[in-house]
CSV table of N, CA and C in Angstrom, one decimal:
chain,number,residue,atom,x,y,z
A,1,UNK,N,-55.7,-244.7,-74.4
A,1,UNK,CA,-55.6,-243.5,-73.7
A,1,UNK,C,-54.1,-243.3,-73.3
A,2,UNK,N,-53.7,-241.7,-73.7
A,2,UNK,CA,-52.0,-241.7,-73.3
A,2,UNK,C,-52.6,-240.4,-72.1
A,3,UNK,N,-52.1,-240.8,-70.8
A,3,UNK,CA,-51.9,-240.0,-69.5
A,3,UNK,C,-51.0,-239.1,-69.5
A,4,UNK,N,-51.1,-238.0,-69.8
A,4,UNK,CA,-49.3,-237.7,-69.7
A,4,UNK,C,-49.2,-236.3,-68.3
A,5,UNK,N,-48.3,-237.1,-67.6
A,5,UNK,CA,-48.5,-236.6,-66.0
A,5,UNK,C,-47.0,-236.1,-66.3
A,6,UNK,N,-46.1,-236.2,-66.6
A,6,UNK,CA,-45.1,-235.0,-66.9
A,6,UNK,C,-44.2,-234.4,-68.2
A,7,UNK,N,-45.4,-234.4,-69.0
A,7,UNK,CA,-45.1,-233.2,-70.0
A,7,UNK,C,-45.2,-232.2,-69.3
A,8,UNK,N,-43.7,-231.6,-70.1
A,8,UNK,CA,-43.1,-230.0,-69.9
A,8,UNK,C,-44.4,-229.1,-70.4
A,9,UNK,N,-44.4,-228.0,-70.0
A,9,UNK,CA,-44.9,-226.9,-69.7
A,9,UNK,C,-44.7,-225.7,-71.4
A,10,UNK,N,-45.2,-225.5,-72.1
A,10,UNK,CA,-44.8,-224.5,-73.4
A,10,UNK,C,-45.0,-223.2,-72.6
A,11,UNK,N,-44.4,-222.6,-73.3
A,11,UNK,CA,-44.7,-220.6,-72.6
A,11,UNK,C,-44.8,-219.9,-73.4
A,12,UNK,N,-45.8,-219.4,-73.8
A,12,UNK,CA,-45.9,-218.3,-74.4
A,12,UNK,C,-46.2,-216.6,-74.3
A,13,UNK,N,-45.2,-215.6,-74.3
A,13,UNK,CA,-45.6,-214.2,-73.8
A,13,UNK,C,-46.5,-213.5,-74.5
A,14,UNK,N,-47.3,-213.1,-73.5
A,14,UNK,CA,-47.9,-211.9,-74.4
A,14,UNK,C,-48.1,-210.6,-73.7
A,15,UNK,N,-48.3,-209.0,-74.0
A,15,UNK,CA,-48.4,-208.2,-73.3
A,15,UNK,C,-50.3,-207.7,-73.5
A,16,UNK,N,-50.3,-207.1,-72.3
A,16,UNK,CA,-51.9,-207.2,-71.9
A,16,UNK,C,-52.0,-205.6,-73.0
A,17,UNK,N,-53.0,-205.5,-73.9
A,17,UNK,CA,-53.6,-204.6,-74.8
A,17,UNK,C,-54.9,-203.8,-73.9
A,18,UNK,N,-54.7,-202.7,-74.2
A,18,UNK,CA,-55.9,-201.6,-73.7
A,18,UNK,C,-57.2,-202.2,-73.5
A,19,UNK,N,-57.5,-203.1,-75.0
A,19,UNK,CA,-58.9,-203.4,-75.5
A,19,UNK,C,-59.5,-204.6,-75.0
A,20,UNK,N,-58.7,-205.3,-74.0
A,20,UNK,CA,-58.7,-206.7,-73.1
A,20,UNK,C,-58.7,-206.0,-71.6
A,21,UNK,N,-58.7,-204.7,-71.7
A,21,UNK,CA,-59.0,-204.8,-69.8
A,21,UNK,C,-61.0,-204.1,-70.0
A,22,UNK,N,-61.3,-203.9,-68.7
A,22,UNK,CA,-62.9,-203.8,-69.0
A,22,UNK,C,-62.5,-202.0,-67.7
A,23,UNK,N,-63.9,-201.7,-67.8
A,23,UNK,CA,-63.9,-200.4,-67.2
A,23,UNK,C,-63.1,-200.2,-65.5
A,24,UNK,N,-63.3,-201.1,-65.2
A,24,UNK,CA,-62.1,-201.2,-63.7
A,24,UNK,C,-60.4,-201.5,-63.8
A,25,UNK,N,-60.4,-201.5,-65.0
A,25,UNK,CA,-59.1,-201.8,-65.5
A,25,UNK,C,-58.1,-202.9,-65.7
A,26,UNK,N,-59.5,-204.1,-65.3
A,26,UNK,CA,-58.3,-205.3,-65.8
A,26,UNK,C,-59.4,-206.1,-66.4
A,27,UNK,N,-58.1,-207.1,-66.7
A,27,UNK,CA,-58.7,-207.7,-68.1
A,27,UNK,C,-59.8,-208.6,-67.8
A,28,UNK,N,-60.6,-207.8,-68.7
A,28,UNK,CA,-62.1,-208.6,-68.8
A,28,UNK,C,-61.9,-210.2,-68.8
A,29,UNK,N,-62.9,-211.3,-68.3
A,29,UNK,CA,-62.6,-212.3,-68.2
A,29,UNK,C,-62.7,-213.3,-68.9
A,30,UNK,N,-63.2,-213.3,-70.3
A,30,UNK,CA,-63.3,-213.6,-71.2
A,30,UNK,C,-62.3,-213.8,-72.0
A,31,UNK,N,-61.0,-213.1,-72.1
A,31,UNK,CA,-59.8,-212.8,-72.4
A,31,UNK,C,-59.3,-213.8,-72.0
A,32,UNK,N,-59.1,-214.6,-70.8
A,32,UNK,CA,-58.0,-215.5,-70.7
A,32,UNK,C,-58.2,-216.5,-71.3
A,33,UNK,N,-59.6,-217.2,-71.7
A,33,UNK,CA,-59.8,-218.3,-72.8
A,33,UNK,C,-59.1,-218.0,-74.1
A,34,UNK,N,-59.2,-216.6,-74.4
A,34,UNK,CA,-58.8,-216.8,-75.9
A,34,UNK,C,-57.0,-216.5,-75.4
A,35,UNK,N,-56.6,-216.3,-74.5
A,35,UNK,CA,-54.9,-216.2,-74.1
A,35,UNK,C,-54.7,-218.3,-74.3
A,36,UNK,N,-56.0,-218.9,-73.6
A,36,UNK,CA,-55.8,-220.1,-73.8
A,36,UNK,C,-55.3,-220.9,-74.8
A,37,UNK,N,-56.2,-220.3,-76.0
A,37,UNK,CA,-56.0,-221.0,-77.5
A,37,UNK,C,-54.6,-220.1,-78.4
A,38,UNK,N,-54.7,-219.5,-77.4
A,38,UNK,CA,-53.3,-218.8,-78.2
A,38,UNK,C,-52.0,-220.0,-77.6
A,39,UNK,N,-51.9,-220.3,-76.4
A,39,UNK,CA,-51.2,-220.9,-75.5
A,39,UNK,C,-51.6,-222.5,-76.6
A,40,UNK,N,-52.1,-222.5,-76.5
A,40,UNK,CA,-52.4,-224.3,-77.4
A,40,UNK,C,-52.2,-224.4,-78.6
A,41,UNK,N,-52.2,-223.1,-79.6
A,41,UNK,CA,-52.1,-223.3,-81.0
A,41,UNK,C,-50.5,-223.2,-81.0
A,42,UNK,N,-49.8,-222.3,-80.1
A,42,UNK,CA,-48.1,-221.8,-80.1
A,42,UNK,C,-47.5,-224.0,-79.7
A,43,UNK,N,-48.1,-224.3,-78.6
A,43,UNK,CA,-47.8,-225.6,-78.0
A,43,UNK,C,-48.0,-226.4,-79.3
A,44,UNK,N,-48.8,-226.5,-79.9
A,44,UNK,CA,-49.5,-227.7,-80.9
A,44,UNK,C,-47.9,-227.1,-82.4
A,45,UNK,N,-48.2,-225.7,-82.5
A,45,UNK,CA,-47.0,-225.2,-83.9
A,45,UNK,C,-45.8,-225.4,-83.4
A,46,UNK,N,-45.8,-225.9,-82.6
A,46,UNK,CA,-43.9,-225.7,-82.0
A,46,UNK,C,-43.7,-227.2,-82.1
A,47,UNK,N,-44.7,-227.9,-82.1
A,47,UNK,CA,-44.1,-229.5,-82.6
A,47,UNK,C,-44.9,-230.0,-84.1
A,48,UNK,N,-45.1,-228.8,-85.2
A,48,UNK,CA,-45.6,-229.3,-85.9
A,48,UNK,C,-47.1,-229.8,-86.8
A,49,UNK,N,-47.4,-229.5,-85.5
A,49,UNK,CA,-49.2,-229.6,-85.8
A,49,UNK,C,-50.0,-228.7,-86.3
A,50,UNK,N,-50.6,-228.2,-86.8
A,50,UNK,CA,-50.9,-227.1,-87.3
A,50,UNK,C,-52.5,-227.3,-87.9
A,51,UNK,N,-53.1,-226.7,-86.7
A,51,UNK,CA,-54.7,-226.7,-86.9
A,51,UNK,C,-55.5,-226.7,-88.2
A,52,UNK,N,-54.7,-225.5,-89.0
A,52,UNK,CA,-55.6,-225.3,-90.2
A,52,UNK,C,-55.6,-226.3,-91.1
A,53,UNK,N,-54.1,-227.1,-91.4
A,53,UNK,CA,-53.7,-228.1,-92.3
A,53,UNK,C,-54.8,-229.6,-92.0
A,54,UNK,N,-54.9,-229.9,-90.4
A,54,UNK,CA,-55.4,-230.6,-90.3
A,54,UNK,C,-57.2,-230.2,-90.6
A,55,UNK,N,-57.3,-229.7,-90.3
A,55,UNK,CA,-58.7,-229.2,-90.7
A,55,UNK,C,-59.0,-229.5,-92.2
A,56,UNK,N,-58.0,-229.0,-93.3
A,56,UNK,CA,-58.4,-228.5,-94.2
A,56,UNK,C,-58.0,-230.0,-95.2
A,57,UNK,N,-56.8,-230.9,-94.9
A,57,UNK,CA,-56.3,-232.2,-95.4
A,57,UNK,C,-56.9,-233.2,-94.7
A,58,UNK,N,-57.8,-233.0,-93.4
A,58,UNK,CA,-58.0,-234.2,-92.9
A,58,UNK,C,-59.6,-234.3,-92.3
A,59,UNK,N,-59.8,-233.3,-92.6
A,59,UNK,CA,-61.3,-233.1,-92.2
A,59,UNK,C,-61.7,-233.4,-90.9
A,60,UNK,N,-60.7,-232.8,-89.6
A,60,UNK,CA,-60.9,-233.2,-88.5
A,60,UNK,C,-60.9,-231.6,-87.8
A,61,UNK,N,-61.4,-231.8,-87.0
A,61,UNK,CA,-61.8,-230.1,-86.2
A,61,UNK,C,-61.6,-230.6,-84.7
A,62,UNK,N,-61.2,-230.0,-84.1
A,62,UNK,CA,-61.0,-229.7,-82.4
A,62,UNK,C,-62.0,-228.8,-81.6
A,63,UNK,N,-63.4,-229.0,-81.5
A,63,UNK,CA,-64.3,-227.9,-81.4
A,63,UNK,C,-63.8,-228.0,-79.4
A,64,UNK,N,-64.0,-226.9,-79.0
A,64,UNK,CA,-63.9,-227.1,-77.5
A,64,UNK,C,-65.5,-227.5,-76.6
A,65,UNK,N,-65.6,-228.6,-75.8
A,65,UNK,CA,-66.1,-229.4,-75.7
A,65,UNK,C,-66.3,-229.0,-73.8
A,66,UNK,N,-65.7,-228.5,-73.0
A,66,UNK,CA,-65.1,-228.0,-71.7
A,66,UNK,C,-64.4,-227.3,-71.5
A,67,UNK,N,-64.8,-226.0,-70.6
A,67,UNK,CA,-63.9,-225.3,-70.3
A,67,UNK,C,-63.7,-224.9,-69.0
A,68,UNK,N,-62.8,-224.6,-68.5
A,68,UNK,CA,-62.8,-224.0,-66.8
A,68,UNK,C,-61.7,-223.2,-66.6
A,69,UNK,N,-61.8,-221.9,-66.1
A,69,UNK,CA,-61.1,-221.0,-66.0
A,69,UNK,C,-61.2,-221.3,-64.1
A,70,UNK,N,-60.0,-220.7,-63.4
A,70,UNK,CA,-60.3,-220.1,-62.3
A,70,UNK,C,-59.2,-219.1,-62.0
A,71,UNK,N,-59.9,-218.1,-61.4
A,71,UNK,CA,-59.3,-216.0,-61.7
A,71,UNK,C,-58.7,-216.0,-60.4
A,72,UNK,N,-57.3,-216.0,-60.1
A,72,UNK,CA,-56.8,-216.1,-59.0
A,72,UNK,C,-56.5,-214.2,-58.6
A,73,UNK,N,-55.9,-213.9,-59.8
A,73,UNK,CA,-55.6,-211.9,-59.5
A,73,UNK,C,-55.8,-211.6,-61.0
A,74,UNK,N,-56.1,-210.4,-60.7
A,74,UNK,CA,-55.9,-209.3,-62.1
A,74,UNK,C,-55.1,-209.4,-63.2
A,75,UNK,N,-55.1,-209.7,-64.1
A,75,UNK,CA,-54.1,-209.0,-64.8
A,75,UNK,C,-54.7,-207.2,-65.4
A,76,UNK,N,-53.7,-206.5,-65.7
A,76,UNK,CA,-53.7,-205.0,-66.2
A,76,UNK,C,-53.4,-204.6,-67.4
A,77,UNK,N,-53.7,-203.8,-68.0
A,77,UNK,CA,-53.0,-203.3,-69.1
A,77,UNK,C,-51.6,-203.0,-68.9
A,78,UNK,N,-51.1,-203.7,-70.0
A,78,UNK,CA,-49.5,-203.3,-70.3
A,78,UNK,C,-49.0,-204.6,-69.5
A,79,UNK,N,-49.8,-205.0,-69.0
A,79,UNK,CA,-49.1,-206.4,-68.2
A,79,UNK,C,-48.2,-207.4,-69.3
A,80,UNK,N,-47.0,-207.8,-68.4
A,80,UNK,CA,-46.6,-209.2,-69.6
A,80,UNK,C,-47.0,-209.9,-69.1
A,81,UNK,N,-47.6,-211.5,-70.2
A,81,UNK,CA,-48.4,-212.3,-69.3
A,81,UNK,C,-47.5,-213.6,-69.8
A,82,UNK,N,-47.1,-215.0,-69.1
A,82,UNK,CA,-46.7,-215.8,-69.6
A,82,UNK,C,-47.9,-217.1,-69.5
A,83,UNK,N,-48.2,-217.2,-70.7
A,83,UNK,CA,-49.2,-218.3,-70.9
A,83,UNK,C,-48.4,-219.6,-71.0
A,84,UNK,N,-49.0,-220.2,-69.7
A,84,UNK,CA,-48.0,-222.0,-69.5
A,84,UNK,C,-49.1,-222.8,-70.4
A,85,UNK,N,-49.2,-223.5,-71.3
A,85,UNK,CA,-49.7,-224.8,-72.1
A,85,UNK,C,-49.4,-226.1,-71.6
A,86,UNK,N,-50.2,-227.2,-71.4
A,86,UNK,CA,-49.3,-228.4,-71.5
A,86,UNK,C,-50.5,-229.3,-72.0
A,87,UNK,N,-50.2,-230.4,-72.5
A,87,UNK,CA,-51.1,-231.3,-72.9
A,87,UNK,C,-51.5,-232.2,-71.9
A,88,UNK,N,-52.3,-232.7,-71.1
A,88,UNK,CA,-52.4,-233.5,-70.1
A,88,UNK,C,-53.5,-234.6,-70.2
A,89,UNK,N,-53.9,-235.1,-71.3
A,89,UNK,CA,-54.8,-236.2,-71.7
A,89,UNK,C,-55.0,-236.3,-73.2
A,90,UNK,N,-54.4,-238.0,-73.8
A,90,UNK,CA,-54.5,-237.7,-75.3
A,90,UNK,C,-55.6,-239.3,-75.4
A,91,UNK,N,-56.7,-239.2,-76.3
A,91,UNK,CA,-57.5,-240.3,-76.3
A,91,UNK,C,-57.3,-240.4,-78.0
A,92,UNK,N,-58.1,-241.6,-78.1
A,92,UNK,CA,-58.7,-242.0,-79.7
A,92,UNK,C,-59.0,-240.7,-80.2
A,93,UNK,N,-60.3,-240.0,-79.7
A,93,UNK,CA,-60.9,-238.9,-80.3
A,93,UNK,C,-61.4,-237.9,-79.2
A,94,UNK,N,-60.5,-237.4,-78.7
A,94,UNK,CA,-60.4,-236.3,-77.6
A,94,UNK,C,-58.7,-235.8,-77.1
A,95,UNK,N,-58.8,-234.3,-76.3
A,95,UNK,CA,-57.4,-234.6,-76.0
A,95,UNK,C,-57.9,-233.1,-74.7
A,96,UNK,N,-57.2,-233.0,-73.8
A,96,UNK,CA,-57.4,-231.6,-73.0
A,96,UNK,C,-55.6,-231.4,-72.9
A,97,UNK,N,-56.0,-230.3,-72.5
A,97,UNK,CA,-55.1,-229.1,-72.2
A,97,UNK,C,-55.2,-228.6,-70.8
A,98,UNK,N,-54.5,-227.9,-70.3
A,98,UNK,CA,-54.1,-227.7,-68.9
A,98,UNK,C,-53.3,-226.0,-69.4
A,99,UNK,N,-53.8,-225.2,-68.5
A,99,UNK,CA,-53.3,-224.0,-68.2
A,99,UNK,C,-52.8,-222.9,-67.3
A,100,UNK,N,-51.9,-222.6,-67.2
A,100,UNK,CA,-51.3,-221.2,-66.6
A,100,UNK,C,-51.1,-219.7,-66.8
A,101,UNK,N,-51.7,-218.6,-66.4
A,101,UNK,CA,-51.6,-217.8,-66.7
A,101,UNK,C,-50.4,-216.9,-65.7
A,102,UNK,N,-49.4,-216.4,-66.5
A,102,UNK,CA,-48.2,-215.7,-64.9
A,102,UNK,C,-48.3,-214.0,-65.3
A,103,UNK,N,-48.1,-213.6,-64.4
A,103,UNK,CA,-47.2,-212.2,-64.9
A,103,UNK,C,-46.1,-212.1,-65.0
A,104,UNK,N,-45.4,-211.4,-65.9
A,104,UNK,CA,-43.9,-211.8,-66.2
A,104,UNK,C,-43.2,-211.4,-65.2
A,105,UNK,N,-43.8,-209.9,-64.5
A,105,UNK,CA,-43.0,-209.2,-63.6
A,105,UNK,C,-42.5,-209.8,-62.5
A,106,UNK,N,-43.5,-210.8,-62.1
A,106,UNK,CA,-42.8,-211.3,-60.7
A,106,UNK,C,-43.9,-213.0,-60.8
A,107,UNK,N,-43.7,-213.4,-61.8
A,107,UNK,CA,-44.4,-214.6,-61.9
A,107,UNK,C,-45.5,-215.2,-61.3
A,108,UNK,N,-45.8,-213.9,-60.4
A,108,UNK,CA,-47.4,-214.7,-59.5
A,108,UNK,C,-48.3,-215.4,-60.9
A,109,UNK,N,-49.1,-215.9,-60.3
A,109,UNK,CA,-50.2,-216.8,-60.9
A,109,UNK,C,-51.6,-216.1,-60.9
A,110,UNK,N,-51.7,-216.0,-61.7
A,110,UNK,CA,-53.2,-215.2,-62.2
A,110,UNK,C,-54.1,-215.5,-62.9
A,111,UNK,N,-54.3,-216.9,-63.3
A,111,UNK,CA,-55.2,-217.9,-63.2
A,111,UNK,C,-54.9,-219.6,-63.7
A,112,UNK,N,-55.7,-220.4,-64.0
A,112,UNK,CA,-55.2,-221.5,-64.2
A,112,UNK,C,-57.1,-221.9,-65.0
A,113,UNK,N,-56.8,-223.0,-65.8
A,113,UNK,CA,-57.6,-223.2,-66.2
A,113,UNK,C,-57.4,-224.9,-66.8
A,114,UNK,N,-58.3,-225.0,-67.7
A,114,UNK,CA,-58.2,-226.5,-68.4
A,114,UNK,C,-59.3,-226.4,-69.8
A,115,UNK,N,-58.8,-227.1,-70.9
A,115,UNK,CA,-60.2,-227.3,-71.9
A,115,UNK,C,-60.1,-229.0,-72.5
A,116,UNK,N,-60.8,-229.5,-72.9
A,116,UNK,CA,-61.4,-230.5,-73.3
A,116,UNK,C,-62.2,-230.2,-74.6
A,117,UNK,N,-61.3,-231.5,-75.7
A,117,UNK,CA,-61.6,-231.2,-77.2
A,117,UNK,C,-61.9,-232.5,-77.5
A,118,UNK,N,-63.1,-232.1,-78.2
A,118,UNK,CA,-63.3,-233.5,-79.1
A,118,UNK,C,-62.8,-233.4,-80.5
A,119,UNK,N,-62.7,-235.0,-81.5
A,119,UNK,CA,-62.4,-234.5,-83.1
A,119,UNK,C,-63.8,-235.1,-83.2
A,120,UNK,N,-63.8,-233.9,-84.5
A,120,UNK,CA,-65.2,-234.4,-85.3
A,120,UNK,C,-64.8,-234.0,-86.3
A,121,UNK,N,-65.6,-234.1,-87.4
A,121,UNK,CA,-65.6,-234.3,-88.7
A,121,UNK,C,-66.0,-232.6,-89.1
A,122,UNK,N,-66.5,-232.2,-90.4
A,122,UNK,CA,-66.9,-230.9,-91.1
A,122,UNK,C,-68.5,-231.0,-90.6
A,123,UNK,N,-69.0,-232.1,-90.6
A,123,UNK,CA,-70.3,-232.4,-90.5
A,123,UNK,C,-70.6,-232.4,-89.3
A,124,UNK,N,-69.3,-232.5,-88.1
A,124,UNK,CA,-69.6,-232.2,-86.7
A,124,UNK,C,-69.8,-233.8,-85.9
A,125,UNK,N,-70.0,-234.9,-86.7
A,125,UNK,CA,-69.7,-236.1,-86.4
A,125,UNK,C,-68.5,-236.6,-85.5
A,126,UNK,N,-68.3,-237.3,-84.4
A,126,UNK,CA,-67.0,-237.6,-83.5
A,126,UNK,C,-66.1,-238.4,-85.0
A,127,UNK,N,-65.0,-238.8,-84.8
A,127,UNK,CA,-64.1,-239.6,-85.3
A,127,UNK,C,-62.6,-239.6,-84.6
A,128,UNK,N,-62.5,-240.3,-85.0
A,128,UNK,CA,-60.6,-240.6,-84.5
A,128,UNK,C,-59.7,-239.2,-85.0
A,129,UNK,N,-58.8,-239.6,-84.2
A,129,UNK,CA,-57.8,-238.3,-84.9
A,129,UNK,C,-56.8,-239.2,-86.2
A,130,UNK,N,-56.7,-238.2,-87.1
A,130,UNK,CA,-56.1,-239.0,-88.1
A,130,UNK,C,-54.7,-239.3,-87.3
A,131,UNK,N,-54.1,-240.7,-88.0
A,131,UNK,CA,-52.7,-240.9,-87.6
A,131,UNK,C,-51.5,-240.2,-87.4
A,132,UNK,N,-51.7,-239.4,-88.6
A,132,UNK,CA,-50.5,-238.4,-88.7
A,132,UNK,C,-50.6,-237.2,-87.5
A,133,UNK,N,-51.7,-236.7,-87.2
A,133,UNK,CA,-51.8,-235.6,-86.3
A,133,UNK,C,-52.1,-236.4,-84.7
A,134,UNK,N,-52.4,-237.5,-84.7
A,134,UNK,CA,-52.3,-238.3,-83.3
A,134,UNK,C,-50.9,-238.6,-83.0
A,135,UNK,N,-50.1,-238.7,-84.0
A,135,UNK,CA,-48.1,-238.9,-83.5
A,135,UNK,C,-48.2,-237.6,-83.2
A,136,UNK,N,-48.3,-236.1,-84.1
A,136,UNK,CA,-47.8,-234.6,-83.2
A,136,UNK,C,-48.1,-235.0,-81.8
A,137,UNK,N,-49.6,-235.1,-81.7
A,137,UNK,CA,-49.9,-234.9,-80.5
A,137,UNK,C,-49.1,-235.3,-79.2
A,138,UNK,N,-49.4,-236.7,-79.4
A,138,UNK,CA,-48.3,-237.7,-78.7
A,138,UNK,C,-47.1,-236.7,-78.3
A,139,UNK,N,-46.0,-236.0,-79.3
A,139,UNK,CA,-45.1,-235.2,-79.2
A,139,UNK,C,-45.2,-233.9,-78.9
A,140,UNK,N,-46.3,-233.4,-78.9
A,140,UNK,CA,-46.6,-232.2,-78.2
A,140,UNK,C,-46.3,-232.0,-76.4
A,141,UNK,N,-45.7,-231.0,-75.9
A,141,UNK,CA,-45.3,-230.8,-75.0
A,141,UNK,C,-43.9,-231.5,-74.3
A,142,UNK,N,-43.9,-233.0,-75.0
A,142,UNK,CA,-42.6,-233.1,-74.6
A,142,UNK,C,-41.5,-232.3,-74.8
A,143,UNK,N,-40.4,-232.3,-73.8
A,143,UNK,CA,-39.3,-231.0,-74.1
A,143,UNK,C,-38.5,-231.6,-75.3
A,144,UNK,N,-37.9,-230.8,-76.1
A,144,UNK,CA,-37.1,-230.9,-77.0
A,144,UNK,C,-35.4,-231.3,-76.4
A,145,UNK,N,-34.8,-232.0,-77.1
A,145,UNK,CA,-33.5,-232.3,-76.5
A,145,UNK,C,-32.7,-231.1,-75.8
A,146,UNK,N,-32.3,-231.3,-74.6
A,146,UNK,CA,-31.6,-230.2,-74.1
A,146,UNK,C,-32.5,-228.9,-73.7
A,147,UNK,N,-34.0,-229.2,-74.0
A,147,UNK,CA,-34.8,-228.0,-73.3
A,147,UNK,C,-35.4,-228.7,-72.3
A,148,UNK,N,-36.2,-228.0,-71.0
A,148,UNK,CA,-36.5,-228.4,-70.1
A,148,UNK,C,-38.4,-227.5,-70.5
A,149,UNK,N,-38.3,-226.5,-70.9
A,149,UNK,CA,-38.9,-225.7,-71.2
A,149,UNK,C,-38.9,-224.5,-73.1
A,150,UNK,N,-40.3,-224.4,-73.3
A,150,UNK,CA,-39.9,-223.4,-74.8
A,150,UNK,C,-40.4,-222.0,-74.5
A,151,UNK,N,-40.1,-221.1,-75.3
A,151,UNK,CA,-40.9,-219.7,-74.9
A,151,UNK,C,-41.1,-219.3,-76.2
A,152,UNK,N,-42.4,-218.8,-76.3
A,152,UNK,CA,-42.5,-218.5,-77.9
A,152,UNK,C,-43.4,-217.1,-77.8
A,153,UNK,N,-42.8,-216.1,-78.3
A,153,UNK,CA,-43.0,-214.8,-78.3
A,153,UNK,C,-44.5,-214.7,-79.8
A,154,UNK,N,-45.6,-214.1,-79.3
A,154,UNK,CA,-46.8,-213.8,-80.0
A,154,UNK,C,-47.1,-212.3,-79.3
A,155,UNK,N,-47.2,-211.7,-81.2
A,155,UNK,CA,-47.5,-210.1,-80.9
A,155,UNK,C,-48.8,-209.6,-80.2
């Protein structure tokens, strides 16, 4: 088991679309999960890892296994949102993720969450994470030399 109690934080912006708020006008709550996997795939491609490759060369899948959101305020249409990522548990064959959701405008906190992944196989079977994608991992979220923090812009 790797603990990792202070890996940096990834950021990624996104602005809030028409079709993600619900008839009261903010974003339906369902949306922040998928802001999640957006936040985890930018975190995991910014050191290399790259979901589909491993799927497709290693026959390992990250199905989501746990989830927890908790909705502190609204977000709105046209909102900028900064989605915080961080990796905070890496096992044999599991790993979670830890999340932040901000407004850009004044950084309040507008929710927080966590997910929990198992690897399995095509057949849905548990297995190890191959070697090569267990070292990204390991390197995922650590800061890059001279960064404290990354920001990765998704349309």
């Amino acid at each position: 088991m790797l603990n990792i109690e202070n890996y940096n934080w990834s950021e990624t912006r996104l602005r809030v679309r028409y079709a993600e708020t619900d008839q009261a006008g903010v974003v339906y709550h369902s949306n922040y999960l998928i802001w999640f996997e957006v936040g985890r795939v930018e975190l995991c491609r910014d050191h290399g890892f790259n979901y589909r490759e491993m799927e497709a060369e290693a026959d390992a899948l990250l199905p989501v296994t746990r989830v927890k959101a908790t909705y502190l305020m609204p977000a709105k249409y046209d909102d900028e949102i900064i989605v915080r990522t961080r990796l905070t548990d890496l096992r044999s064959r599991s790993v979670r993720f830890a999340y932040e959701i901000l407004r850009g405008a004044d950084n309040a906190l507008l929710a927080e969450g966590e997910t929990h992944h198992i690897v399995v196989n095509s057949q849905g079977r548990a297995r190890s994470f191959p070697p090569k994608y267990a070292e990204f991992m390991r390197g995922a979220g650590k800061a890059k030399e001279g960064n404290d923090e990354r920001s990765n812009e998704v349309g």
